[in-house]
XYZ file of C-alpha atoms in Angstrom:
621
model
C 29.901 80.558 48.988
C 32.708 80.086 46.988
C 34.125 76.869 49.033
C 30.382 75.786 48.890
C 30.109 75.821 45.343
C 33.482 73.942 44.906
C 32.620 70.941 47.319
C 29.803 70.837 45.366
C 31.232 70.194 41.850
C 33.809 67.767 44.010
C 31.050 65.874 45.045
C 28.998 65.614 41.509
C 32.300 64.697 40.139
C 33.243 61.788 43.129
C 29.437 60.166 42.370
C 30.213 60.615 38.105
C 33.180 58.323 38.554
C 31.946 56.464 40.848
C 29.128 55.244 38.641
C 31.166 55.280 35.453
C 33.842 52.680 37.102
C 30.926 50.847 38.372
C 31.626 46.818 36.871
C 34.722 47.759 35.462
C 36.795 44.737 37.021
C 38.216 41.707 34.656
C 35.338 38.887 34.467
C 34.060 37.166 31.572
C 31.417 39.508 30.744
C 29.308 40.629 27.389
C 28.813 44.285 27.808
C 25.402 46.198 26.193
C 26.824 46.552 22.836
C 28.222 43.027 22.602
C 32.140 43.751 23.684
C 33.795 42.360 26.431
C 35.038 39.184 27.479
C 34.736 35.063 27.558
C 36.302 32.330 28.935
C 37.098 29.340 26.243
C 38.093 25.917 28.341
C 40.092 23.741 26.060
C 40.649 20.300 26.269
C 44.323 19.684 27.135
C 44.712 16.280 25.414
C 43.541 17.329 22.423
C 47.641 18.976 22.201
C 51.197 17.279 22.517
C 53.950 17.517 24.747
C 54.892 20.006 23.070
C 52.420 22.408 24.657
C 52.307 20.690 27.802
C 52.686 23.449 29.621
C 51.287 26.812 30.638
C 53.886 29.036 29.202
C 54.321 27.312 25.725
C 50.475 26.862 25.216
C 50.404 30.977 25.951
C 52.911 31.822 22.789
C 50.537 29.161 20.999
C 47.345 30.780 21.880
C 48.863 34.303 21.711
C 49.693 33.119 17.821
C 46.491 31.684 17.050
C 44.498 35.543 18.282
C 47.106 37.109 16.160
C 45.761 34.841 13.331
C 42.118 35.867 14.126
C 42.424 39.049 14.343
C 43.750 39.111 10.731
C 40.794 37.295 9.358
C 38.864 39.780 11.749
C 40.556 42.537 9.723
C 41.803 44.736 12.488
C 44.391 44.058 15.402
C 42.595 44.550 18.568
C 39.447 42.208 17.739
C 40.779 39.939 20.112
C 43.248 40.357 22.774
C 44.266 37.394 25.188
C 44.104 37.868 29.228
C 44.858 35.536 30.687
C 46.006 31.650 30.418
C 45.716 29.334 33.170
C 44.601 25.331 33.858
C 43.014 23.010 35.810
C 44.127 19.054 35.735
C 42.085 18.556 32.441
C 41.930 21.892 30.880
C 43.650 25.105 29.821
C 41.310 28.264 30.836
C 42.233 30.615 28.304
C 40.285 34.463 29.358
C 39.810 36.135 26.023
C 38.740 40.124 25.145
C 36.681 40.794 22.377
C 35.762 44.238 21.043
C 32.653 43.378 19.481
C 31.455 39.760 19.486
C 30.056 40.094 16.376
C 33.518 41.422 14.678
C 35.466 38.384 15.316
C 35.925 35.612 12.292
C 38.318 32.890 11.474
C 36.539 30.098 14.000
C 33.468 31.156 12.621
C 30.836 34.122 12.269
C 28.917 35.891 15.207
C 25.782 38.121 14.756
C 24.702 40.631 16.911
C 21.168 42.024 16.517
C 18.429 43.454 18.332
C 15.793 40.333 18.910
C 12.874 42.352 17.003
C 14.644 41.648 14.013
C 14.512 38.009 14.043
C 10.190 38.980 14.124
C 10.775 40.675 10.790
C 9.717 38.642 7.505
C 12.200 38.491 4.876
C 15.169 39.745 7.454
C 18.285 37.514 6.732
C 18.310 37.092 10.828
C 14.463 35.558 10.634
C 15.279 33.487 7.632
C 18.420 31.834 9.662
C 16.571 30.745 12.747
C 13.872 29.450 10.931
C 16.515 27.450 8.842
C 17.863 26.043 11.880
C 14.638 24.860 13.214
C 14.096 23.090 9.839
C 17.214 21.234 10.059
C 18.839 23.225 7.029
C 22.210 23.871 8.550
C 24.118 23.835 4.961
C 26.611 26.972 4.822
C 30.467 26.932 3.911
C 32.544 29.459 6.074
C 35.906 30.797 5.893
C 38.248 28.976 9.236
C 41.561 29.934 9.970
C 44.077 26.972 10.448
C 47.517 28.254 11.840
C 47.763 31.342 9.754
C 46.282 30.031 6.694
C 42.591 30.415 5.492
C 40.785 27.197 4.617
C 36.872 26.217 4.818
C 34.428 24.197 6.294
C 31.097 23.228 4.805
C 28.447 21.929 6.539
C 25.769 19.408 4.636
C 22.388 18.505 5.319
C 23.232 15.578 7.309
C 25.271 14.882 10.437
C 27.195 12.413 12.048
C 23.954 10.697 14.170
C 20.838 12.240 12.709
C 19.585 15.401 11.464
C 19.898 18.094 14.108
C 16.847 20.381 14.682
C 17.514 23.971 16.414
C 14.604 25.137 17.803
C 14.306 27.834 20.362
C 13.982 27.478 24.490
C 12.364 29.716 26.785
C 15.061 30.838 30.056
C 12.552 28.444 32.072
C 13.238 25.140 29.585
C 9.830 25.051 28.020
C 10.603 23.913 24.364
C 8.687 26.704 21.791
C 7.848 26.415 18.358
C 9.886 28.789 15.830
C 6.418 30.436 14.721
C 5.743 31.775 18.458
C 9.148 32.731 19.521
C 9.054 35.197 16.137
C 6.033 36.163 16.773
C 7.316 37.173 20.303
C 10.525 38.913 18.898
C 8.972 40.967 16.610
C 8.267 43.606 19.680
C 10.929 42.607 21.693
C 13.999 44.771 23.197
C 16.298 41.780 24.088
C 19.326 41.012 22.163
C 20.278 38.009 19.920
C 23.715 36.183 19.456
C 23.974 33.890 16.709
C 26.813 32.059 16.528
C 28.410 29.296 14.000
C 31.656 28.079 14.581
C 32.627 25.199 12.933
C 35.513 22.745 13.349
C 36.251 24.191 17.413
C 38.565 21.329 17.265
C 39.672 21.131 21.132
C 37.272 23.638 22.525
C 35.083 22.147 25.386
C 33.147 25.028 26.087
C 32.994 28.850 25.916
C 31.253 30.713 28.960
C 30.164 34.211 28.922
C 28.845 36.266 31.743
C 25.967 38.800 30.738
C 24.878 42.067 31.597
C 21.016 40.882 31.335
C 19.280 38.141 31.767
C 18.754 35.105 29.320
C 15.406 34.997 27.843
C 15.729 32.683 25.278
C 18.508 29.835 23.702
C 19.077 27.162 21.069
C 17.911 23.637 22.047
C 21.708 22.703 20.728
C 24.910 24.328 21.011
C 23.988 26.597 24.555
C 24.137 24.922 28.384
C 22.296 27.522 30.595
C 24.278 28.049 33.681
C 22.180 30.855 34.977
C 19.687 33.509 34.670
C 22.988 35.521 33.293
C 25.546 33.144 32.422
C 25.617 30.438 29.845
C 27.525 28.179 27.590
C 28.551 27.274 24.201
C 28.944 23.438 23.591
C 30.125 21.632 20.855
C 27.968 18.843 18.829
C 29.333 16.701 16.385
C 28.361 17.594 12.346
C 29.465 15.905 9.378
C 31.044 18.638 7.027
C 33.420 18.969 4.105
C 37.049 20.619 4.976
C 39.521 21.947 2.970
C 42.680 22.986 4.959
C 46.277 24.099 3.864
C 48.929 22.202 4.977
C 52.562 21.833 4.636
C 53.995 20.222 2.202
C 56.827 17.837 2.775
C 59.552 15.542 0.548
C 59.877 11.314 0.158
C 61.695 11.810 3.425
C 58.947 13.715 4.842
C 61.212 17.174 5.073
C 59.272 20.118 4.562
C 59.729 22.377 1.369
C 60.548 25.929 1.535
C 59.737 27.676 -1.440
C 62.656 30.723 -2.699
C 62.071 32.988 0.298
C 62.747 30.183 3.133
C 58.446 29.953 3.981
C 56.926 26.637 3.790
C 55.671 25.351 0.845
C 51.755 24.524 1.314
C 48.859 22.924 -0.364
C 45.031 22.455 -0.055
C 44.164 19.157 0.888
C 40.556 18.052 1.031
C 38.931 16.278 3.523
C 35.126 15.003 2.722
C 32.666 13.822 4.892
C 34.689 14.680 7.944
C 33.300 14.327 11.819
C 33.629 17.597 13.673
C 32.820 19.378 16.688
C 31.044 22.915 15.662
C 29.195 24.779 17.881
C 25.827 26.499 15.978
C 22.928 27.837 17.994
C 21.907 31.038 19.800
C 20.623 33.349 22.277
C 18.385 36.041 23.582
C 18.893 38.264 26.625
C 17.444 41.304 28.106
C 19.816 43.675 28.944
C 20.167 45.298 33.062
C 20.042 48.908 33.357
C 23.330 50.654 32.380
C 24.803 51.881 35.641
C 26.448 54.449 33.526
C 22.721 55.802 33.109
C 22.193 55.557 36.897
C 24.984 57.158 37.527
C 24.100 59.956 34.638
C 20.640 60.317 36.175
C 22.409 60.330 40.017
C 24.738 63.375 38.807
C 22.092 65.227 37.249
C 19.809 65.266 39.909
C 22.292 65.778 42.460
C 23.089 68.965 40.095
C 19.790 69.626 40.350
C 18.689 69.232 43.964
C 21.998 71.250 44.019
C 21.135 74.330 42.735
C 17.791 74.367 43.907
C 19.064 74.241 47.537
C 22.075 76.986 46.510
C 18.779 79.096 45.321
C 16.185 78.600 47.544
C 18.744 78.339 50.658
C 20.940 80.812 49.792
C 18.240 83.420 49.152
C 19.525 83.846 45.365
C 16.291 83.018 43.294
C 14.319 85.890 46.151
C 17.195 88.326 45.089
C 17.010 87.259 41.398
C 13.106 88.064 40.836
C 13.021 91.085 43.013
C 16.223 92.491 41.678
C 17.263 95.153 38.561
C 17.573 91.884 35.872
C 14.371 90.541 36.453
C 12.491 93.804 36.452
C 14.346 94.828 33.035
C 13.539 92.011 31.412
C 9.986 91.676 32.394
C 9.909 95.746 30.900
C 11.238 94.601 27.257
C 9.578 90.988 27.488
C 8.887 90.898 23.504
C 12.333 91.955 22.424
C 13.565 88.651 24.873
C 10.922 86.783 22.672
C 12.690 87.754 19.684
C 15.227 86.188 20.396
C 13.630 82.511 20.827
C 13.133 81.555 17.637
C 16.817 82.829 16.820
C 17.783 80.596 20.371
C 16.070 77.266 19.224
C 17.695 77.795 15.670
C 21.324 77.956 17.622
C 20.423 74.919 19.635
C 18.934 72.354 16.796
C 21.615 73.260 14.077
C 24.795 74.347 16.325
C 24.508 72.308 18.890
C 22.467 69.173 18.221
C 24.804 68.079 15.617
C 27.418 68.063 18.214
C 25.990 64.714 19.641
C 27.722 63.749 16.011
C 31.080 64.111 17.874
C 30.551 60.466 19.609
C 31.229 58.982 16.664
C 35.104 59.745 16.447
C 34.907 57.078 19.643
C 32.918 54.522 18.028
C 33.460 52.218 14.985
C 29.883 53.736 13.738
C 27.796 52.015 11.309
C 25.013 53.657 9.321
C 22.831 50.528 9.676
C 23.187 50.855 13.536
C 23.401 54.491 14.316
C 24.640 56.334 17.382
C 23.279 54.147 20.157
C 23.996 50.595 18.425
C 27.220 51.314 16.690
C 30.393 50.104 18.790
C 32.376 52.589 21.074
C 36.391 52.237 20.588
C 37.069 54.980 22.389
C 40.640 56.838 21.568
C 41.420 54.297 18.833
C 40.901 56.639 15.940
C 42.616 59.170 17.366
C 45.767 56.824 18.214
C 45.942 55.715 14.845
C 45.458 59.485 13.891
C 48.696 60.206 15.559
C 50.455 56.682 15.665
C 52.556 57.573 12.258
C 51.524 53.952 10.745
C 49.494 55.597 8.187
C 51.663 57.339 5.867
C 48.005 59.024 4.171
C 47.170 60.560 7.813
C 50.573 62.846 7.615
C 49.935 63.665 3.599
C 46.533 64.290 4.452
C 47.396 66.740 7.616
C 50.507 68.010 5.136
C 48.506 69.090 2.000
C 45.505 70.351 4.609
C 48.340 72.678 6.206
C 50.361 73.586 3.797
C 47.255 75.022 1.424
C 45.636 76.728 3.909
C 48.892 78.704 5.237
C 49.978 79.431 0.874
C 46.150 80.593 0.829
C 46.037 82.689 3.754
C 49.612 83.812 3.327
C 48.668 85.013 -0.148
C 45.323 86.572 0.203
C 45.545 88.120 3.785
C 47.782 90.754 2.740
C 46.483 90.788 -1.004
C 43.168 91.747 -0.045
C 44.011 94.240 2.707
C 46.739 95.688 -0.314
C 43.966 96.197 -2.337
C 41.042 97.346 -0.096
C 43.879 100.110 0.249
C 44.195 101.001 -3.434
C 40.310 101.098 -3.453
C 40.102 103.760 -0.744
C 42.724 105.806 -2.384
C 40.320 106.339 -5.665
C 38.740 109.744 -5.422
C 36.190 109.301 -8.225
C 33.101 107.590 -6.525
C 32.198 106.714 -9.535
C 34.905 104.388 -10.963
C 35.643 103.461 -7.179
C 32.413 102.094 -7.075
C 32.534 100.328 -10.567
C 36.089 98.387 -9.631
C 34.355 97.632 -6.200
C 31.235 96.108 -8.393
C 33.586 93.655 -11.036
C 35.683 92.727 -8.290
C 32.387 91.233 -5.991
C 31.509 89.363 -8.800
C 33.169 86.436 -8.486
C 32.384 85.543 -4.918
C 28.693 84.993 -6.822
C 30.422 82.565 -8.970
C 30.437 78.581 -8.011
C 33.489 76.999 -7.773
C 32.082 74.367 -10.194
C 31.633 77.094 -13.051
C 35.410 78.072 -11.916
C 36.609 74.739 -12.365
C 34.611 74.680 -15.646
C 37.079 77.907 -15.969
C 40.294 76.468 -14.868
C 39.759 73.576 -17.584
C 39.429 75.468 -20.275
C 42.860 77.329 -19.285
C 44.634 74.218 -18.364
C 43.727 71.763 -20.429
C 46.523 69.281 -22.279
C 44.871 69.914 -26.149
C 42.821 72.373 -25.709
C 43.439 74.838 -22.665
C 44.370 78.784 -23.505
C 47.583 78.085 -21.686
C 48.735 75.780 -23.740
C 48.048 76.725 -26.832
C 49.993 79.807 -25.860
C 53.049 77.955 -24.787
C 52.774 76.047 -28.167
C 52.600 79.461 -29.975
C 55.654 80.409 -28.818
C 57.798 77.064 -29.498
C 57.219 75.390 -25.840
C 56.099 72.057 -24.864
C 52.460 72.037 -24.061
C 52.037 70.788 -19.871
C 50.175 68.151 -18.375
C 48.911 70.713 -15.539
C 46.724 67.909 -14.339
C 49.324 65.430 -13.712
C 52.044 68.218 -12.690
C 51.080 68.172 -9.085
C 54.052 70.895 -8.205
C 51.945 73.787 -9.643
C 48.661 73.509 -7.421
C 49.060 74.536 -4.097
C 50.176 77.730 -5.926
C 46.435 77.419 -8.361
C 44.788 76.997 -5.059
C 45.853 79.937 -3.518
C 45.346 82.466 -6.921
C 42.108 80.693 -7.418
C 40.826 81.410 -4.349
C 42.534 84.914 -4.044
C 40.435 85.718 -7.301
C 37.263 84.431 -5.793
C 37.293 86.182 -2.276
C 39.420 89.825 -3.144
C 36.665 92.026 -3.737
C 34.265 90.760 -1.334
C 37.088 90.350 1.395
C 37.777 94.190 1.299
C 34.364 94.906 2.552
C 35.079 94.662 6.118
C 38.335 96.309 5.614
C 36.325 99.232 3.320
C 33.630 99.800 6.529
C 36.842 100.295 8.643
C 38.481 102.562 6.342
C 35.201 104.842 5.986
C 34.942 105.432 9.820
C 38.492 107.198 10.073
C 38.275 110.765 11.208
C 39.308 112.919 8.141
C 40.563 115.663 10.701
C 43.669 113.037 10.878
C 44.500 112.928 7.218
C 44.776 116.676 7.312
C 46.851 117.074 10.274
C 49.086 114.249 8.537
C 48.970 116.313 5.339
C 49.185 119.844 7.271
C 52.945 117.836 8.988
C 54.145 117.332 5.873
C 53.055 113.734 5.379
C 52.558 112.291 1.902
C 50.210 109.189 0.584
C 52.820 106.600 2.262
C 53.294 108.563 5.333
C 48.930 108.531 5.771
C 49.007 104.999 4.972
C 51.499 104.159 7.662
C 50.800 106.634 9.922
C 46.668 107.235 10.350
C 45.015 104.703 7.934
C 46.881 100.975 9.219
C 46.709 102.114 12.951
C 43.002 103.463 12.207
C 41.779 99.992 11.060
C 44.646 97.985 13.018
C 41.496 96.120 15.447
C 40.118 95.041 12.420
C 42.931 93.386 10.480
C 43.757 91.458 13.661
C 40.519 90.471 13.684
C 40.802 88.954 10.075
C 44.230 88.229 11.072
C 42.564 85.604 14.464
C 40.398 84.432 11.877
C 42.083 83.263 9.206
C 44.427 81.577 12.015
C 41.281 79.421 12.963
C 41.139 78.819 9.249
C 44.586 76.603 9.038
C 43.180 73.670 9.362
C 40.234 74.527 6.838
C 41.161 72.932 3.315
C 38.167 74.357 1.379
C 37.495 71.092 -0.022
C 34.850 72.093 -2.560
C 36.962 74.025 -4.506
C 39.931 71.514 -4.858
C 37.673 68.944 -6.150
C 36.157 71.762 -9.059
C 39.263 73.056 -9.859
C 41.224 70.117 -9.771
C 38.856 67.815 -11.437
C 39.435 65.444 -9.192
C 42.818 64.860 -11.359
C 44.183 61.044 -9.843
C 47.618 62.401 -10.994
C 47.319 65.117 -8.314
C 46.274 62.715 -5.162
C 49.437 62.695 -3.202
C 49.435 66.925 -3.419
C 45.405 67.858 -2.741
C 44.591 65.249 -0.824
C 43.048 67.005 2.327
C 40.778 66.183 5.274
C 37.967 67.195 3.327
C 38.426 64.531 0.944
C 38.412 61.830 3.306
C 35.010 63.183 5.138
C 33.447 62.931 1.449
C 34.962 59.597 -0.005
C 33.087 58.692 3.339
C 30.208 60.082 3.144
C 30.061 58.840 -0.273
C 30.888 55.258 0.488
C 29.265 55.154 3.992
C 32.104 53.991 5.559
C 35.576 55.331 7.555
C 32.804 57.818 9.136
C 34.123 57.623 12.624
C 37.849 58.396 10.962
C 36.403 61.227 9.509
C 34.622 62.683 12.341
C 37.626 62.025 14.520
C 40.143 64.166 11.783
C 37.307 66.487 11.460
C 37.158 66.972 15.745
C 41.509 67.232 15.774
C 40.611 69.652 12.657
C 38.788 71.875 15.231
C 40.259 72.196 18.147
C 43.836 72.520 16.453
C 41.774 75.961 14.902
C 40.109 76.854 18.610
C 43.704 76.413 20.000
C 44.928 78.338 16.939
C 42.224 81.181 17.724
C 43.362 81.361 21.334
C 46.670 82.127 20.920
C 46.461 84.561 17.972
C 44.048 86.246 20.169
C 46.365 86.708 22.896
C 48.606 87.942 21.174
C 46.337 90.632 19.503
C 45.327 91.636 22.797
C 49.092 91.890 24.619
C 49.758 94.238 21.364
C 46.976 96.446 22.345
C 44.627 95.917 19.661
C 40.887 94.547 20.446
C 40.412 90.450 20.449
C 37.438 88.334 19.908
C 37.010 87.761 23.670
């Protein structure tokens, strides 16, 4: 059965990957959420000698992505392929992360179709634009490293140019019924303006649909899934950089050695700029298939391991079955309790994909772009200098605080059980509860009126006795050391409880044989009491271990104010999940620190554990 059961999970797995590599080979393809990659043909005259061939024209084109993908903001945007040629043309194969991510030819848009049927929506206010003729807009173009712009006017080099929507079959629609049509539509929509494309003949993509719709200019359709971007001529306004040069036409370098350059304005210029759009409907994702193949292979799987093998006869006429059918209500119970554990444990979990995806709020899970380990490459890269404080500060807290309280709070749930009088044990055991009922905002209220420069107790006392007052909230070297007594304070009565349960269920009759051998208070302590409640400080003990990584972020923005002088020393993961929560963006960072955050505290867990265990005290599993 055993063998069975393992050529089965071979099996599921061999169909997963099968499915999951299915259309993974290099062609010019745009995948479902608008990555992947195009072929741009580019006119080979259009360049000198000086790029006459295929190797030089690479380095050229390799600089000119490198330029992109700084206007793009990020530096895998683009990525080249491949370069080769034909007797007329260079074929230069280009990857894109997200179509609608690259800039400096131009701007992209990527949208669901149904928005282009929404009134007022900037993406149904373009289109019908473009069907009137109004093609004015000024956009941002990068020429050889340097950022210049290109208007377009209401006129163009022959006439006014009209972009009107085309149905896949070449039947010519007016704008009104094509957005009346998108507004319950599930294609999806490229729009695409890139002006001054210079030598660019065309630019073919391959889709994973099938074209329903395209711009009467600027798109050839090749076929049901493949079509082109053309250039038109437009009349537009430029304004490049370019380098500036002496009476003997030398160029000038200004004091560090970099040429000297200047905007120069070109009106009323003739250019080729491709503007237009269009609509596909995307295939089936054979990732699905594949997901629905696997899980009903699973489940034809087990139904045949059941039925075949006997196991669901056994199962329903065994012990189990019988004892649960006998206590049927108390297995009720525990439904409600079951459901509770699956929609706010484990649904959130689905939050996890984010970490892979550059996620948008606007888009959500299923829209936003998927990156996969980028986040956590940069996590771990060292070219962020804030990742490693962030990680530092996180650690270094957390191990002060636990290093601080752990054996504070098992100190003193000692000196509590060594009180005789119930009646002042139990009033110490009251005031010292009291402050876990205490926000950390009211503590920070606290803290303030301690630490403050004019007015804080601390001060005034230093001042009292001839010192110079401190700036505590620009002093950062004092507050991993605040943290820790802050949060000692907070948690040292109400941490001894489990320690104070423990103590109460020692056997007396071992005190007085201590006692009857001669043993004093230190000898009990050390000899009956710590082994008595050893299970249960190792169990704070793998706790606190899977708390390392926990910064407690809520009380270093109360106590610290949120002090700017203190950044480089509290600045914790915590802080970056809110400034993005906050701001709505670096979510997928977050997620992705927050996911290294937890399994660095499960792997944490594991080994404390194991080591509680191989020291013969009782782990968590």
């Amino acid at each position: 059965m055993k063998r069975r059961t393992k050529c089965i999970c071979i099996a599921v797995l061999a169909v997963l990957f099968l499915f999951c590599m299915a259309g993974c080979g290099h062609t010019a393809r745009m995948s479902r959420n608008g990555s992947g990659s195009a072929e741009i043909y580019i006119d080979k005259n259009a360049y000198s000698e000086q790029y006459a061939d295929v190797s030089a024209f690479t380095s050229y084109v390799s600089q000119v992505i490198y330029n992109f993908n700084v206007s793009s903001g990020d530096d895998d945007i683009l990525s080249l392929d491949s370069v080769s040629e034909t007797q007329d043309s260079y074929i230069v194969g280009v990857s894109y992360r997200r179509v609608d991510n690259v800039k400096g030819l131009g701007d992209f848009t990527w949208s669901d179709l149904n928005m282009a049927g929404e009134e007022g929506s900037e993406l149904n206010g373009r289109l019908g634009s473009f069907s009137r003729g109004n093609l004015r807009c000024t956009l941002e173009r990068n020429y050889d490293g340097d950022v210049g712009t290109v208007g377009i006017e209401a006129g163009t080099l022959k006439n006014q140019k009209y972009i009107t929507p085309v149905a896949a079959d070449g039947t010519a629609l007016e704008i009104e019924n094509f957005l009346s049509a998108a507004a319950g539509s599930g294609d999806k929509i490229v729009v695409f303006r890139l002006l001054d494309t210079r030598a660019i003949q065309k630019i073919r993509f391959n889709l994973q649909g099938t074209v329903t719709y395209y711009s009467s200019e600027g798109v050839n359709l090749v076929s049901e899934s493949e079509i082109e971007l053309v250039p038109s001529d437009y009349v537009v306004n430029l304004t490049k950089y370019e380098a500036a040069t002496d009476e003997n036409g030398s160029p000038l370098l200004d004091e560090s050695g970099n040429p000297v350059k200047t905007a120069v304005y070109y009106p009323d210029e003739t250019v080729g700029c491709m503007i237009g759009y269009f609509a596909f409907r995307q295939s089936v994702s054979p990732v699905l298939i594949g997901l629905i193949a696997v899980i009903a292979a699973a489940l034809a799987a087990f139904l045949v391991w059941g039925f075949a093998g006997g196991k669901f006869k056994k199962f329903f006429r065994g012990e189990k079955f019988r004892t649960i059918k006998a206590h049927k209500l108390l297995y009720a119970m525990l439904v409600p309790g079951l459901v509770f554990l699956i929609i706010f444990a484990y649904m959130p979990m689905f939050g996890l994909v984010s970490a892979f995806q550059e996620y948008r709020l606007t888009e959500g899970f299923f829209n936003s772009e998927f990156v996969g380990f980028k986040h956590f490459i940069h996590l771990f890269s060292g070219e962020d200098e804030t990742i490693y404080r962030v990680f530092r500060n996180t650690i270094y807290i957390s191990v002060i605080r636990i290093g601080t309280n752990f054996p504070m709070i098992l100190l003193f749930a000692l000196l509590l059980n060594s009180i005789r009088n119930r009646y002042v044990k139990g009033a110490v055991q009251t005031m010292s509860y009291m402050p876990n009922f205490v926000s950390w905002v009211a503590i920070g209220g606290m803290m303030y009126g301690l630490f403050s420069v004019d007015y804080g107790a601390i001060n005034k006392l230093l001042v009292s006795m001839g010192a110079s007052p401190v700036h505590w909230y620009a002093e950062s070297q004092y507050w991993w050391w605040i943290l820790a007594l802050t949060s000692l304070w907070k948690s040292m009565g109400w941490g001894t409880i489990i320690y104070m349960s423990a103590l109460g269920s020692i056997d007396s009759e071992l005190y007085d044989a201590c006692m009857i051998d001669g043993g004093g208070g230190f000898r009990k302590t050390t000899t009956v009491t710590l082994p008595g409640i050893m299970n249960v400080v190792m169990l704070q003990l793998i706790m606190d271990a899977g708390n390392v990584m926990k910064d407690n972020y809520e009380q270093i923005l109360a106590v610290s104010s949120d002090s700017p002088g203190l950044g480089d020393t509290i600045t914790v993961i915590g802080s970056i999940t809110f400034n993005a929560a906050l701001s709505g963006t670096g979510l997928s960072v977050s997620t992705a620190l927050g996911l290294v955050q937890g399994v660095i505290g499960l792997i944490l867990v594991l080994l404390v554990n194991n080591v509680a265990k191989k020291t013969g005290n009782e782990g968590i599993m």
